[in-house]
Amino acid sequence: MEPTISYHYEEIKWINGRIGFWDMSGNPVMRTIWQLIYRNVKVNAILYVINIMDISDEVLRENNSHISLLLNDECLQASCVVLVFNTFNDVDSVDEATKNQLFVKYKVKDLINHYGNRIHHIFVDCKNCKLDKNWIGLMQQISCYF
């Protein structure tokens, strides 16, 4: 699955209605318009996709900075943020040590302690997420925001 170059919008039928998804690129040019979208469209949840194959210090700093900005933006205070750790393959093939290392690097425990149920996380192969039962479980868990 190739990264999103600009943006894509799609709606899906869910429980009592429809959910709209904005797939926004994380490239520097597109990041400048994130606020234009979420300040003008009701946002219930942000799914922040993290490439677990790229854990360079620069990428970690950049991702942690963006996650913090999203969690602290006044327009998103009623929204949850889901850290989607993209495994690019079978989720079960990612060992617990790797998951724990990512939790530490992304300060997941601190985020949960500070933001409570506004912060969620999941390990998923984004390319095959429709086949992952954990994905459906996460959607049910955060559906209270919709």
Coordinates of C-alpha atoms in Angstrom, one line a residue:
M1 CA 0.0 0.0 0.0
E2 CA 1.4 3.3 -1.1
P3 CA 1.2 6.3 1.3
T4 CA -1.5 8.9 0.5
I5 CA -0.1 11.7 -1.6
S6 CA -2.7 14.3 -0.9
Y7 CA -6.1 13.3 0.6
H8 CA -9.0 10.9 0.1
Y9 CA -12.5 11.0 1.5
E10 CA -14.8 8.0 1.9
E11 CA -17.9 7.2 3.8
I12 CA -18.8 3.8 5.2
K13 CA -22.0 2.5 6.7
W14 CA -21.6 1.9 10.5
I15 CA -24.1 0.7 13.1
N16 CA -26.6 3.6 13.2
G17 CA -25.4 5.7 10.3
R18 CA -22.4 6.6 8.2
I19 CA -18.8 7.5 9.1
G20 CA -16.8 9.7 6.9
F21 CA -13.0 9.2 6.7
W22 CA -10.5 11.8 5.6
D23 CA -7.3 10.1 4.6
M24 CA -4.8 13.0 4.8
S25 CA -1.2 12.7 3.8
G26 CA 1.5 13.3 6.3
N27 CA 3.9 14.9 3.9
P28 CA 5.0 18.4 4.9
V29 CA 2.9 20.2 2.3
M30 CA -0.3 18.4 3.2
R31 CA 0.3 18.8 6.9
T32 CA -0.2 22.6 6.4
I33 CA -3.9 22.0 5.5
W34 CA -4.7 19.6 8.3
Q35 CA -6.1 22.4 10.4
L36 CA -8.2 23.7 7.6
I37 CA -10.0 20.4 7.5
Y38 CA -10.4 19.7 11.2
R39 CA -11.4 23.3 12.0
N40 CA -14.2 23.3 9.4
V41 CA -15.4 19.7 9.6
K42 CA -16.6 17.9 12.7
V43 CA -13.9 15.4 13.6
N44 CA -14.8 12.6 16.1
A45 CA -11.6 10.6 15.8
I46 CA -8.1 10.9 14.3
L47 CA -6.3 7.8 13.2
Y48 CA -2.6 8.7 13.2
V49 CA -0.8 6.1 11.2
I50 CA 2.8 5.3 12.2
N51 CA 5.1 3.3 10.1
I52 CA 6.7 0.8 12.5
M53 CA 9.6 0.2 10.1
D54 CA 10.8 3.8 10.4
I55 CA 11.9 4.5 14.0
S56 CA 14.6 7.1 13.3
D57 CA 15.0 9.8 15.9
E58 CA 13.8 12.4 13.4
V59 CA 10.6 10.5 12.6
L60 CA 9.9 9.8 16.3
R61 CA 10.3 13.5 17.2
E62 CA 8.2 14.6 14.3
N63 CA 5.4 12.1 15.0
N64 CA 5.4 12.8 18.8
S65 CA 5.2 16.5 18.0
H66 CA 2.2 16.1 15.6
I67 CA 0.4 13.8 18.1
S68 CA 0.9 16.4 20.8
L69 CA -0.4 19.2 18.6
L70 CA -3.5 17.2 17.6
L71 CA -4.3 16.2 21.2
N72 CA -3.9 19.7 22.4
D73 CA -5.7 21.6 19.7
E74 CA -8.8 23.4 21.0
C75 CA -10.9 22.2 18.1
L76 CA -10.1 18.5 18.8
Q77 CA -10.8 18.4 22.6
A78 CA -13.9 16.2 22.1
S79 CA -12.1 13.9 19.6
C80 CA -10.1 10.8 20.3
V81 CA -6.7 10.0 18.7
V82 CA -5.8 6.5 17.7
L83 CA -2.2 5.6 17.2
V84 CA -2.3 3.1 14.3
F85 CA 1.0 1.2 14.2
N86 CA 1.1 -0.1 10.7
T87 CA 2.9 -3.4 10.7
F88 CA 2.9 -4.0 6.9
N89 CA 2.4 -7.7 7.5
D90 CA 0.7 -10.1 9.8
V91 CA 0.2 -8.4 13.2
D92 CA 1.0 -11.6 15.0
S93 CA 4.5 -11.6 13.5
V94 CA 5.4 -8.4 15.5
D95 CA 6.9 -9.6 18.8
E96 CA 6.0 -8.2 22.2
A97 CA 9.5 -6.6 22.6
T98 CA 9.0 -4.6 19.4
K99 CA 5.5 -3.5 20.5
N100 CA 6.9 -2.5 24.0
Q101 CA 9.7 -0.6 22.4
L102 CA 7.3 1.4 20.2
F103 CA 5.1 2.1 23.3
V104 CA 8.1 3.5 25.1
K105 CA 9.3 5.6 22.1
Y106 CA 5.8 7.0 21.5
K107 CA 5.1 7.5 25.3
V108 CA 1.8 5.6 25.0
K109 CA 1.5 5.0 28.8
D110 CA 2.1 8.8 29.5
L111 CA -0.4 9.7 26.8
I112 CA -3.0 7.4 28.3
N113 CA -2.3 8.7 31.8
H114 CA -2.7 12.3 30.6
Y115 CA -5.5 12.1 28.0
G116 CA -7.4 9.1 29.4
N117 CA -9.9 7.5 27.0
R118 CA -9.1 10.1 24.3
I119 CA -6.0 8.1 23.3
H120 CA -6.2 4.6 21.8
H121 CA -3.7 2.4 19.9
I122 CA -3.7 -0.6 17.6
F123 CA -1.2 -2.7 15.7
V124 CA -2.7 -3.4 12.2
D125 CA -1.6 -4.2 8.7
C126 CA -3.3 -1.2 7.1
K127 CA -3.3 -2.8 3.7
N128 CA -5.4 -5.7 5.0
C129 CA -7.2 -4.0 7.9
K130 CA -10.6 -5.3 6.8
L131 CA -9.5 -8.8 7.6
D132 CA -8.3 -7.9 11.1
K133 CA -10.7 -8.5 14.0
N134 CA -8.8 -6.1 16.2
W135 CA -9.7 -3.3 13.7
I136 CA -13.4 -4.0 14.1
G137 CA -12.9 -4.1 17.9
L138 CA -11.2 -0.7 17.9
M139 CA -14.0 0.8 15.8
Q140 CA -16.6 -0.5 18.3
Q141 CA -14.5 0.9 21.1
I142 CA -14.3 4.4 19.7
S143 CA -17.8 4.5 18.2
C144 CA -18.9 6.4 21.3
Y145 CA -17.2 9.4 19.7
F146 CA -19.5 9.2 16.6

